[in-house]
CSV table of N, CA and C and ligand atoms in Angstrom, one decimal:
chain,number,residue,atom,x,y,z
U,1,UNK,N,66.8,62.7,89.4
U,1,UNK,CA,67.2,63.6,90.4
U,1,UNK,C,67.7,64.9,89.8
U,2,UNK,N,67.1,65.9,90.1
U,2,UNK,CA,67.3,67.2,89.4
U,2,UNK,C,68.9,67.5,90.3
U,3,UNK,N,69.7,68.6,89.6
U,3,UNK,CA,71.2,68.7,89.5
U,3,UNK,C,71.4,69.6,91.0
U,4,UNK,N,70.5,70.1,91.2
U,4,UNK,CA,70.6,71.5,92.6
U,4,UNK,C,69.4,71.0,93.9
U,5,UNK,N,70.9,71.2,94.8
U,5,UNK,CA,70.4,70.4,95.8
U,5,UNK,C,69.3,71.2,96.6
U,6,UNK,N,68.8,72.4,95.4
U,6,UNK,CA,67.7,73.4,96.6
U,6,UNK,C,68.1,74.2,97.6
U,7,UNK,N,67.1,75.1,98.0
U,7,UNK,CA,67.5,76.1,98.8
U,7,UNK,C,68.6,75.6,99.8
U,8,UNK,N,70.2,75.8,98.9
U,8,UNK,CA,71.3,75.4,99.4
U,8,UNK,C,71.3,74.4,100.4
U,9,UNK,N,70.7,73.0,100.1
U,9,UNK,CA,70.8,72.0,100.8
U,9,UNK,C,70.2,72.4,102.6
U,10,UNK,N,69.0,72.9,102.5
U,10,UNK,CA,68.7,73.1,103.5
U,10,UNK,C,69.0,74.3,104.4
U,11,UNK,N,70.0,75.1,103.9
U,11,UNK,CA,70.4,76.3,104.2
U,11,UNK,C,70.1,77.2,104.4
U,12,UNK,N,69.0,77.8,105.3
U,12,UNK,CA,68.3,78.9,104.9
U,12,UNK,C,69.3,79.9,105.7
U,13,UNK,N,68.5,81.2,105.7
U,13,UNK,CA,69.4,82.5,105.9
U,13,UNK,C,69.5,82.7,107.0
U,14,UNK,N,68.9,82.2,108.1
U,14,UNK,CA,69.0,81.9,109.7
U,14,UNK,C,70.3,81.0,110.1
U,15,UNK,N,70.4,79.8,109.6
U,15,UNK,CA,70.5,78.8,109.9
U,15,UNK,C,72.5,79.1,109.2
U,16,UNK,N,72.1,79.7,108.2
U,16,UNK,CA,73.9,80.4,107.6
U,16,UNK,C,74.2,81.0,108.9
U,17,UNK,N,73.4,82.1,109.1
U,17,UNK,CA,74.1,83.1,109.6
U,17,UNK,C,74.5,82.4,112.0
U,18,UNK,N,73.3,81.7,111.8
U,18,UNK,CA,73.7,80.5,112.9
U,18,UNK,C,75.1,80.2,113.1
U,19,UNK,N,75.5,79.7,111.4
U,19,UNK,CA,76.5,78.6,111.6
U,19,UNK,C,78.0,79.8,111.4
U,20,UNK,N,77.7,80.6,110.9
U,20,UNK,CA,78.7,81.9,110.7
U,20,UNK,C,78.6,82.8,112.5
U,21,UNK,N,78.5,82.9,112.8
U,21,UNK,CA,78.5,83.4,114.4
U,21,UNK,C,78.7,82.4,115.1
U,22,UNK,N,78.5,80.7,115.0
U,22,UNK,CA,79.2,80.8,116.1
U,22,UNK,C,80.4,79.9,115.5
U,23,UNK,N,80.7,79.8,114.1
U,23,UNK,CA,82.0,79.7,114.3
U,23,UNK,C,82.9,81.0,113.9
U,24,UNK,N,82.6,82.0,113.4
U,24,UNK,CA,83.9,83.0,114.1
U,24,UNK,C,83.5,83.2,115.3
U,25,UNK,N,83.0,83.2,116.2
U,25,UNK,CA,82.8,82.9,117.7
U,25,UNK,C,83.8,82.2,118.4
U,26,UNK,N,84.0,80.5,117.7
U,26,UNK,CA,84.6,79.6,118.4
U,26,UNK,C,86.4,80.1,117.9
U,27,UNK,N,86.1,80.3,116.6
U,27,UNK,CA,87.4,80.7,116.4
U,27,UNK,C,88.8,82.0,116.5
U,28,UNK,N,87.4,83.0,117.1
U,28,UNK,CA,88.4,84.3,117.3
U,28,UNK,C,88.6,84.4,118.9
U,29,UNK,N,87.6,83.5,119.8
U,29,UNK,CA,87.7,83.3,121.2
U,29,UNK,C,88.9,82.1,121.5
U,30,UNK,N,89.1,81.1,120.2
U,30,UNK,CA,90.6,80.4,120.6
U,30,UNK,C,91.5,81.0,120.2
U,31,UNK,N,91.2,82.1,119.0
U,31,UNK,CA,92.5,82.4,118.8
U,31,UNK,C,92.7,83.6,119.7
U,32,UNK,N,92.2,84.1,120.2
U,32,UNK,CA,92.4,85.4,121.2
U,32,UNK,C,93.4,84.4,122.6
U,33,UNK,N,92.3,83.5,122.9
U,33,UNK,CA,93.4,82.3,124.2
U,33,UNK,C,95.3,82.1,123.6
U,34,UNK,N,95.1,81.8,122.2
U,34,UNK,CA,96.6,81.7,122.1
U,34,UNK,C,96.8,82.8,122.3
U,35,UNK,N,96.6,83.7,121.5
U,35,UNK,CA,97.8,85.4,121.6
U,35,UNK,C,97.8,85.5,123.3
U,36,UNK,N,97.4,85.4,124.3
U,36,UNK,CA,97.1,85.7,125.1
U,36,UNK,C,98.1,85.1,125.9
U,37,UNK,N,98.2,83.7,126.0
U,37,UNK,CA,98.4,82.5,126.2
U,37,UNK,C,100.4,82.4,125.7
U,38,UNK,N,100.0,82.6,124.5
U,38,UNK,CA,101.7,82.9,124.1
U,38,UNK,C,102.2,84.0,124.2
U,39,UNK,N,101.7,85.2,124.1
U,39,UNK,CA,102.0,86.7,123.8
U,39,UNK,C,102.5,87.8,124.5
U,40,UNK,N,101.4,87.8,125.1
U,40,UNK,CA,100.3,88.7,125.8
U,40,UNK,C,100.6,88.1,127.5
U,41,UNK,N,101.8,87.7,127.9
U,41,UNK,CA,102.0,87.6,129.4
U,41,UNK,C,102.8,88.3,130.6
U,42,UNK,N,101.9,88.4,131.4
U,42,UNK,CA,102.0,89.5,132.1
U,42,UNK,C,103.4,89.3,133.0
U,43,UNK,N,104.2,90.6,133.7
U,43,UNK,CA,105.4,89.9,134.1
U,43,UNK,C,105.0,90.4,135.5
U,44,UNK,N,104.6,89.5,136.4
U,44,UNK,CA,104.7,90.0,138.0
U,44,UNK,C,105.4,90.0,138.4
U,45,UNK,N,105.7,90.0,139.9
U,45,UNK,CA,106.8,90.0,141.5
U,45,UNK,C,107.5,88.9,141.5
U,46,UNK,N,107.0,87.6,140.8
U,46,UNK,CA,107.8,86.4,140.9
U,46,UNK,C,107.9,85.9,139.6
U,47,UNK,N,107.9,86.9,138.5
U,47,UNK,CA,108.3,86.5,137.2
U,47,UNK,C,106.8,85.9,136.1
U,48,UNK,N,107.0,85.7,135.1
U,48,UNK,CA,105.9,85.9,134.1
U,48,UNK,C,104.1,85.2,135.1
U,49,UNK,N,103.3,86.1,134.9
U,49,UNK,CA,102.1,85.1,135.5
U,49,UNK,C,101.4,85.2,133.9
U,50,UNK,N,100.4,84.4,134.3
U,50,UNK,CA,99.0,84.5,133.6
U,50,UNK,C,98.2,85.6,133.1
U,51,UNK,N,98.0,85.8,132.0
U,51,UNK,CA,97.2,87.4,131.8
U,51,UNK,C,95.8,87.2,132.6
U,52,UNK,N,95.5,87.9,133.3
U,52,UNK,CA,93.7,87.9,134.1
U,52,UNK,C,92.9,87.5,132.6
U,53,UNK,N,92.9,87.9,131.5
U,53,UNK,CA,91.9,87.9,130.2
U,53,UNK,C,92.1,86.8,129.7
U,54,UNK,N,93.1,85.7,130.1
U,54,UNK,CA,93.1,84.3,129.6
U,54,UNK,C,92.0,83.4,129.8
U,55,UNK,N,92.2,83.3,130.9
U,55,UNK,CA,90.6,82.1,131.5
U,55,UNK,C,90.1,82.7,130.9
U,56,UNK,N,89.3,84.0,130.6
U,56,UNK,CA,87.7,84.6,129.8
U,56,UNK,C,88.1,84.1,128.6
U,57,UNK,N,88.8,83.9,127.5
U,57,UNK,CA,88.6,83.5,126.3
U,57,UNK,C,88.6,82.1,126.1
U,58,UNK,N,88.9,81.3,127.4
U,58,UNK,CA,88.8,79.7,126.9
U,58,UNK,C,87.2,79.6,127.8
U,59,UNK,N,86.4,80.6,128.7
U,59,UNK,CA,85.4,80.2,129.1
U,59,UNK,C,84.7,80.6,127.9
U,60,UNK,N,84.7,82.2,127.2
U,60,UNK,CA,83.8,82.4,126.0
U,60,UNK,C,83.9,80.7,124.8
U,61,UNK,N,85.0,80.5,124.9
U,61,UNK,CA,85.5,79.7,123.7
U,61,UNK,C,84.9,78.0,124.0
U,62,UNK,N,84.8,77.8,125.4
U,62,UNK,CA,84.0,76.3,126.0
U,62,UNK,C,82.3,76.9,125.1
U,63,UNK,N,82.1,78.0,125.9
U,63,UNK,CA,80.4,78.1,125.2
U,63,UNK,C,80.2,78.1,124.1
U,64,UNK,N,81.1,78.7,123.3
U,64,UNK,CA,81.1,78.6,121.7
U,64,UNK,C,80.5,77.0,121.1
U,65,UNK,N,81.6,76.4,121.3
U,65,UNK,CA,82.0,75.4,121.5
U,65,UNK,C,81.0,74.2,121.7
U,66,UNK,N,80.2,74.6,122.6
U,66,UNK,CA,78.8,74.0,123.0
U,66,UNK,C,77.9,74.1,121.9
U,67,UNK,N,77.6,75.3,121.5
U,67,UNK,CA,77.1,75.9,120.4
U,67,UNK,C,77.1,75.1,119.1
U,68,UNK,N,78.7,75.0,119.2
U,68,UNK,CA,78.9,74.5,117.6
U,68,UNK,C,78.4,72.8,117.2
U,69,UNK,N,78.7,72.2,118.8
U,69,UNK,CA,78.2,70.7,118.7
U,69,UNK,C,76.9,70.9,118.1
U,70,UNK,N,76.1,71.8,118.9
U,70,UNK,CA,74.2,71.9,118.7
U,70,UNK,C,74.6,72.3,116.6
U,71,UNK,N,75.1,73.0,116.3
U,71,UNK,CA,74.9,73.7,115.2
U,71,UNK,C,75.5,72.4,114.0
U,72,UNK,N,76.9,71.9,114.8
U,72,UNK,CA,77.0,70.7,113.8
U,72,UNK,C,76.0,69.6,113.4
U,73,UNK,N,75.3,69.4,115.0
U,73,UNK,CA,74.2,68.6,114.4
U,73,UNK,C,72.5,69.0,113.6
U,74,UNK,N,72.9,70.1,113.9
U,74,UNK,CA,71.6,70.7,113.1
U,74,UNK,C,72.3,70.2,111.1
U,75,UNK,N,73.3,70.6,110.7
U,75,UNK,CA,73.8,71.0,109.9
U,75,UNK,C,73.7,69.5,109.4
U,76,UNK,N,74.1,68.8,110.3
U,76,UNK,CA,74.0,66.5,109.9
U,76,UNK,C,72.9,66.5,109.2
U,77,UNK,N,71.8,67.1,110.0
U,77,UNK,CA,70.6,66.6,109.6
U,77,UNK,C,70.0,67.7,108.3
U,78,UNK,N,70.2,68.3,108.5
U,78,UNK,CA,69.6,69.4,107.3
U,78,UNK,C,70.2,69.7,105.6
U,79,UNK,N,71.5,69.5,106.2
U,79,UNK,CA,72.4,70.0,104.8
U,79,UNK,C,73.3,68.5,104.1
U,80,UNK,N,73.8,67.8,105.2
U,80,UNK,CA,75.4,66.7,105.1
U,80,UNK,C,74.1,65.7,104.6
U,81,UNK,N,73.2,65.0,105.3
U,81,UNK,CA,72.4,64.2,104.5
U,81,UNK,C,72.0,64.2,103.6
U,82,UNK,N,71.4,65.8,103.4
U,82,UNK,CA,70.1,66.1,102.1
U,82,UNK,C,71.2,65.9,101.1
U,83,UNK,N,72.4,66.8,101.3
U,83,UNK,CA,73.3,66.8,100.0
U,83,UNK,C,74.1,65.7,99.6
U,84,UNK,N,74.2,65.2,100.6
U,84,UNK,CA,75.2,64.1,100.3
U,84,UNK,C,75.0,63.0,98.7
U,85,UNK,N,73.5,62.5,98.5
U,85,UNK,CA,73.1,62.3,97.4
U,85,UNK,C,73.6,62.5,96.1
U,86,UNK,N,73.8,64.0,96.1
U,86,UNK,CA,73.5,64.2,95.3
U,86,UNK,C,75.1,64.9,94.5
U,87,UNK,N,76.0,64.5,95.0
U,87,UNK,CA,77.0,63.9,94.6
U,87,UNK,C,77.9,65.0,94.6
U,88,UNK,N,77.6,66.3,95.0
U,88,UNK,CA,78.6,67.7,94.6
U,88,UNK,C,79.1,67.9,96.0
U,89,UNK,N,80.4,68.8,95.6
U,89,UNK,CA,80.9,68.9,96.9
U,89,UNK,C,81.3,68.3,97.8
U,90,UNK,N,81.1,67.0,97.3
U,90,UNK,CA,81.3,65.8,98.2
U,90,UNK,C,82.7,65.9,99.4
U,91,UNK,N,84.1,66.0,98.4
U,91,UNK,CA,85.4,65.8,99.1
U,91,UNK,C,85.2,67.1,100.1
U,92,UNK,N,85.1,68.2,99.5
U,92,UNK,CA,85.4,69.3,100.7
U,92,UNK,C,84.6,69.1,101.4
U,93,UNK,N,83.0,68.9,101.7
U,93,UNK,CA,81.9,68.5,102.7
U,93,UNK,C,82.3,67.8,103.5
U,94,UNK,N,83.1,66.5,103.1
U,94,UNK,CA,83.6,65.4,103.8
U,94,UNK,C,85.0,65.7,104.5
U,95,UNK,N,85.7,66.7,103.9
U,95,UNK,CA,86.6,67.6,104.5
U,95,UNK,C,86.5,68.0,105.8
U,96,UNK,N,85.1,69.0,105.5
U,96,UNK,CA,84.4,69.9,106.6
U,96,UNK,C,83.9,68.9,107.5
U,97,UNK,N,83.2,68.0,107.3
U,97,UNK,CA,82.9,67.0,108.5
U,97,UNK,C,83.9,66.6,109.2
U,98,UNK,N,85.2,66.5,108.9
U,98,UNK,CA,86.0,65.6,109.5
U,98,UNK,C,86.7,66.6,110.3
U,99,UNK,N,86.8,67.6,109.6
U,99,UNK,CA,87.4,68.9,110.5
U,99,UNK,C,86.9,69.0,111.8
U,100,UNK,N,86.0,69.4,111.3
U,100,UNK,CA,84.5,69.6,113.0
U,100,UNK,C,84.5,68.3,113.5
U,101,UNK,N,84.4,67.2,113.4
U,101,UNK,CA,84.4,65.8,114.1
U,101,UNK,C,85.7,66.1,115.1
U,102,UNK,N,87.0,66.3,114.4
U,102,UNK,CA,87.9,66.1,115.0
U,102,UNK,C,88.1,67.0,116.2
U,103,UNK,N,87.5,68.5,116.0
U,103,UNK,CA,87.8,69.9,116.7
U,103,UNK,C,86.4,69.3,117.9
U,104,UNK,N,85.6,68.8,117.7
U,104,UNK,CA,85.0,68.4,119.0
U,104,UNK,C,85.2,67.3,119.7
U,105,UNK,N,85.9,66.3,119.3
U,105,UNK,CA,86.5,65.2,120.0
U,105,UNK,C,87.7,65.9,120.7
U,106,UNK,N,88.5,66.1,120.1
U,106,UNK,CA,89.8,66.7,120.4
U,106,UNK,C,89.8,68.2,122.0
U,107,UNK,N,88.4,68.7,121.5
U,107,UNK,CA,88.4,69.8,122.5
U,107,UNK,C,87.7,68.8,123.7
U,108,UNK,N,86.7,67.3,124.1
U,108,UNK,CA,86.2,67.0,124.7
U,108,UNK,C,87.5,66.1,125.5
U,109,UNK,N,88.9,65.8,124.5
U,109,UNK,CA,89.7,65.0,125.4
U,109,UNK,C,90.4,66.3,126.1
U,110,UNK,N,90.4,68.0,125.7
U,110,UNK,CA,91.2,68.7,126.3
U,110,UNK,C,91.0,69.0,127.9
U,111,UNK,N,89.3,68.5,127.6
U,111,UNK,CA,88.9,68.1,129.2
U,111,UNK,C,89.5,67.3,130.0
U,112,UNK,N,89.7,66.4,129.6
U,112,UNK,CA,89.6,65.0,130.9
U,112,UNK,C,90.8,64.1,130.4
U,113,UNK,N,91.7,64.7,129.7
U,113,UNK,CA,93.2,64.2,129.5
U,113,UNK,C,94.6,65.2,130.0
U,114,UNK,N,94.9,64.7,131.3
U,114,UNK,CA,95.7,65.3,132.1
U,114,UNK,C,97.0,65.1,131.9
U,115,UNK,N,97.1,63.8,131.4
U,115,UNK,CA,98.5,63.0,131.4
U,115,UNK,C,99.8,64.5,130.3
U,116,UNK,N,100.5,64.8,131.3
U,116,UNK,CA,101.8,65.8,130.8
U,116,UNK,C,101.7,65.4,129.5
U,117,UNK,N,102.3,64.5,128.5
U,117,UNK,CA,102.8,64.1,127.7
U,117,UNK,C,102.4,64.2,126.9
U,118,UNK,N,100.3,63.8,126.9
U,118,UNK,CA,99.6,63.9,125.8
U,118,UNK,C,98.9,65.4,125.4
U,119,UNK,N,98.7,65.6,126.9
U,119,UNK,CA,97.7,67.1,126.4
U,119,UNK,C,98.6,67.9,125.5
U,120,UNK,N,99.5,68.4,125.7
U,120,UNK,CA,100.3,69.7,125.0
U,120,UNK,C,100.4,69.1,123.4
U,121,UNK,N,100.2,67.7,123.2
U,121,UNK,CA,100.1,67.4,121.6
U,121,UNK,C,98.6,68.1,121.3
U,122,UNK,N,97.4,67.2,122.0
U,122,UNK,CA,96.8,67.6,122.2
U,122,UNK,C,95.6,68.7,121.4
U,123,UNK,N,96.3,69.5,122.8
U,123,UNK,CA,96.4,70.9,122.3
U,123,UNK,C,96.6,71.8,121.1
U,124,UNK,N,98.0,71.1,120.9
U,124,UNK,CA,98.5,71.8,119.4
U,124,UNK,C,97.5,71.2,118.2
U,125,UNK,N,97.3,69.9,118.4
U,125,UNK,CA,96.6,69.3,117.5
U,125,UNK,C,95.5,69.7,116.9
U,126,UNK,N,94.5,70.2,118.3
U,126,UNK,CA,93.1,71.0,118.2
U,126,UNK,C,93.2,72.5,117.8
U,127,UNK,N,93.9,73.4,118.2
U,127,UNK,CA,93.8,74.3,117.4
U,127,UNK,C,94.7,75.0,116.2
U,128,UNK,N,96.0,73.5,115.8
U,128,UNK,CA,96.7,74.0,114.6
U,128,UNK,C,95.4,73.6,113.6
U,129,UNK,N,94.4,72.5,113.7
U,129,UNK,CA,93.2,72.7,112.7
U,129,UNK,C,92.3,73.5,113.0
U,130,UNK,N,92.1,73.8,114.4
U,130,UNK,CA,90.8,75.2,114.2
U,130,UNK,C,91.7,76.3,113.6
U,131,UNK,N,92.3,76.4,113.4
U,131,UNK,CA,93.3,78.1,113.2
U,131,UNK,C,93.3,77.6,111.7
U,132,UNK,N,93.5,76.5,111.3
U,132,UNK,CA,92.8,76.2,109.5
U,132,UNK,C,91.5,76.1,108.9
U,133,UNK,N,90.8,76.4,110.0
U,133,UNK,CA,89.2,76.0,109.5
U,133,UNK,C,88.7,76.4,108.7
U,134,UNK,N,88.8,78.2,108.6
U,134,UNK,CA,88.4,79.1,107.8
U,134,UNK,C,88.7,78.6,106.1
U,135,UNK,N,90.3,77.8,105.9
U,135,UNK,CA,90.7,77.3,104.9
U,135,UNK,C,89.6,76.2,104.3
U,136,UNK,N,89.1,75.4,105.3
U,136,UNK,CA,88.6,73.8,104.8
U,136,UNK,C,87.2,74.2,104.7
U,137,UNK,N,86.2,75.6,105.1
U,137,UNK,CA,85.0,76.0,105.0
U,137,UNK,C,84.9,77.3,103.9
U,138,UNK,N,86.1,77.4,103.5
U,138,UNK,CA,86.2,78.6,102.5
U,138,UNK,C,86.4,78.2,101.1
U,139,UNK,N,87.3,76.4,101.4
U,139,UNK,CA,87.1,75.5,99.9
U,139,UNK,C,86.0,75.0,99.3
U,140,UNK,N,85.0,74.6,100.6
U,140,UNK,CA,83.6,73.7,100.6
U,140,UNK,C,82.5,75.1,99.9
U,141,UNK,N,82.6,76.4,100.9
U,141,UNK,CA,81.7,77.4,100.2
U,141,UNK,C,81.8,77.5,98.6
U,142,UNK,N,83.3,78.0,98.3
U,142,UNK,CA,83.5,78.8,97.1
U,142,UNK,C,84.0,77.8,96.1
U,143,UNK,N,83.1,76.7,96.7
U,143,UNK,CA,83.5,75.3,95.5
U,143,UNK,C,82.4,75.8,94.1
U,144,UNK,N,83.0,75.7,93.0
U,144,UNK,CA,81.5,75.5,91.8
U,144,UNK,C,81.2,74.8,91.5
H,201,LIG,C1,79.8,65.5,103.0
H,201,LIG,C2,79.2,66.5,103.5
H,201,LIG,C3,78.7,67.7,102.6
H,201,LIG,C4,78.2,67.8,101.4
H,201,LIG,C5,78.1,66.6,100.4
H,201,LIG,C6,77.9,69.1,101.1
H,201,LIG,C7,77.3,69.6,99.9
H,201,LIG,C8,77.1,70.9,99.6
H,201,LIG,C9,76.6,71.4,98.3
H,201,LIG,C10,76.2,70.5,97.1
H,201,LIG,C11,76.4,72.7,98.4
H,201,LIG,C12,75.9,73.7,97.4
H,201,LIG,C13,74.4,73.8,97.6
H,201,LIG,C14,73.7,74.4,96.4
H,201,LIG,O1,74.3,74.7,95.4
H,201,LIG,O2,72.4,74.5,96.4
H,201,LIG,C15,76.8,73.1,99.8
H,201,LIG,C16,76.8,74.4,100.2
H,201,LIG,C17,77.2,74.8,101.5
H,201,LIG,N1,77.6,73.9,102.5
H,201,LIG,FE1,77.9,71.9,102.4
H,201,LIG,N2,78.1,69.9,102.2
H,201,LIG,C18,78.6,69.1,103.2
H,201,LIG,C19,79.1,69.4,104.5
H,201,LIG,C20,79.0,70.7,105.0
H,201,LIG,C21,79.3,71.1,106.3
H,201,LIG,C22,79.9,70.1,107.4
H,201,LIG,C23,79.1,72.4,106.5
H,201,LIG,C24,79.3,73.4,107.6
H,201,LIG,C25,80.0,73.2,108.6
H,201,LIG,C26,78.6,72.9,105.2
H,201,LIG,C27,78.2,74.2,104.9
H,201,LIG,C28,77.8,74.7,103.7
H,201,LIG,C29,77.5,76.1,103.4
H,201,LIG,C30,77.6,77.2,104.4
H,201,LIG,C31,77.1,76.1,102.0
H,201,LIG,C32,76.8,77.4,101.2
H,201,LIG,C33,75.3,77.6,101.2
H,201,LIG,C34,74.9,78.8,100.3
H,201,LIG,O3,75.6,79.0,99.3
H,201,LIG,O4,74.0,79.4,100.7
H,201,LIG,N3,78.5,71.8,104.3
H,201,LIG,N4,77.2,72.0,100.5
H,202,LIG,C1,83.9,72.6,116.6
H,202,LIG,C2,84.5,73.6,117.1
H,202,LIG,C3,85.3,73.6,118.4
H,202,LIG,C4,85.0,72.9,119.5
H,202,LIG,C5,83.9,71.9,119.8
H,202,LIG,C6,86.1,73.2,120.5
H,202,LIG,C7,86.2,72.7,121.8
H,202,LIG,C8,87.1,73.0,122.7
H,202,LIG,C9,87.1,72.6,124.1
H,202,LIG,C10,86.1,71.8,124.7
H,202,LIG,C11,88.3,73.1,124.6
H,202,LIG,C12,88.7,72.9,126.1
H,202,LIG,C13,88.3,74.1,126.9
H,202,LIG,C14,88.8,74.1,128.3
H,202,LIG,O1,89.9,73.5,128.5
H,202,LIG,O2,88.2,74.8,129.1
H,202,LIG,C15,89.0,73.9,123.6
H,202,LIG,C16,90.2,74.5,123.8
H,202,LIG,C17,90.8,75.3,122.8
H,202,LIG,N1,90.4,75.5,121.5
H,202,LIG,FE1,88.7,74.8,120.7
H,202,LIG,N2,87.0,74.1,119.9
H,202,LIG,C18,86.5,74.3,118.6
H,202,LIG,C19,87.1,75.1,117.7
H,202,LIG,C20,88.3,75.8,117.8
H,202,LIG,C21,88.9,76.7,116.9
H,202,LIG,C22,88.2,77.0,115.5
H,202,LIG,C23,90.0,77.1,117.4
H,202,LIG,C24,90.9,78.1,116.6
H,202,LIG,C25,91.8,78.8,117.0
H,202,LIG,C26,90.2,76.5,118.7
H,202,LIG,C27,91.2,76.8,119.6
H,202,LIG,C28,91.3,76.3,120.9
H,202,LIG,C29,92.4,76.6,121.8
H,202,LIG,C30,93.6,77.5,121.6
H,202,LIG,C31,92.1,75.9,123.0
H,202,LIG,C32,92.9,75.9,124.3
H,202,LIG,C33,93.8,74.7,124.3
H,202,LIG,C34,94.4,74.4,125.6
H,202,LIG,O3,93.8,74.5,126.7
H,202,LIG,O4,95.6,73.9,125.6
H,202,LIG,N3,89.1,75.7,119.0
H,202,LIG,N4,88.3,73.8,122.4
């Protein structure tokens, strides 16, 4: 088994630039929801409301989001299997999967888990690692 996993483990220049749009996509439409969300709130007639531009960055950030499931699984099949063999990069790859595994489970319970208690962990849980992503896909890139 030759040392180089080939045109970057299935990587081609589409399929990068795929996975680079829509995750700063997924990630500058959550991070725009927090500033917004924490920041950025408006003070009405009966005391702080909702900024109107909040809902638009968690609807941009649901479609992203959609996106990224389709793009993770392209990425299973194309890159995470072919390379996995072949024995490089393994921990941060296995990093990066677990990251994204988690940021899509975690955003699918933000749906349909209501209970006070749990969501606002939640919450924190799902985007104190998306707001590190850039960290655990910038180790795995600029690995040698
Ligand atoms: C256990 C899982 C993984 C393994 C073993 C792995 C392995 C590798 C290896 C060996 C390379 C270098 C390719 C080369 O030199 O030809 C690479 C590059 C890369 N990987 Fe992974 N990877 C994994 C998961 C992922 C995931 C989940 C993503 C994206 C979310 C990802 C995105 C990339 C990108 C963008 C590159 C750079 C491609 C380039 O330089 O053009 N990898 N990976
Ligand atoms: C694989 C990538 C990701 C997926 C699949 C995903 C999925 C989701 C989903 C389904 C929701 C719930 C949307 C709603 O309630 O309408 C959500 C909310 C959110 N996501 Fe993500 N997300 C991803 C990446 C990120 C990243 C990178 C960030 C980084 C900042 C982030 C930050 C947020 C925030 C702040 C919320 C709102 C939390 C709340 O409602 O309390 N997400 N995400």
């Amino acid at each position: 088994m030759s040392a180089s996993v080939g045109n970057s483990g299935g990587l081609g220049r589409s399929r990068r630039w795929g996975l680079y749009i829509i995750g700063i996509g997924a990630w500058l439409s959550g991070g725009l929801w927090l500033l917004f969300h924490y920041f950025f709130v408006e003070q009405g007639e009966f005391g702080p409301q909702v900024n109107p531009l909040e809902p638009w960055w968690l609807k941009i950030h649901g479609a992203f989001a959609f996106a990224a499931t389709w793009i993770f699984g392209l990425m299973w099949g194309v890159h995470v299997t072919k390379a996995w063999p072949y024995k490089r990069r393994r921990s941060s790859g296995a990093m990066l999967t677990a990251v994204f595994a988690w940021l899509t489970l975690s955003g699918f319970l933000l749906y349909y888990v209501g209970d006070e208690r749990i969501r606002p962990m939640l919450s924190i849980g799902h985007w104190a690692i998306g707001i590190a992503f850039p960290l655990a896909f910038g180790w795995h890139r600029l690995k040698r």
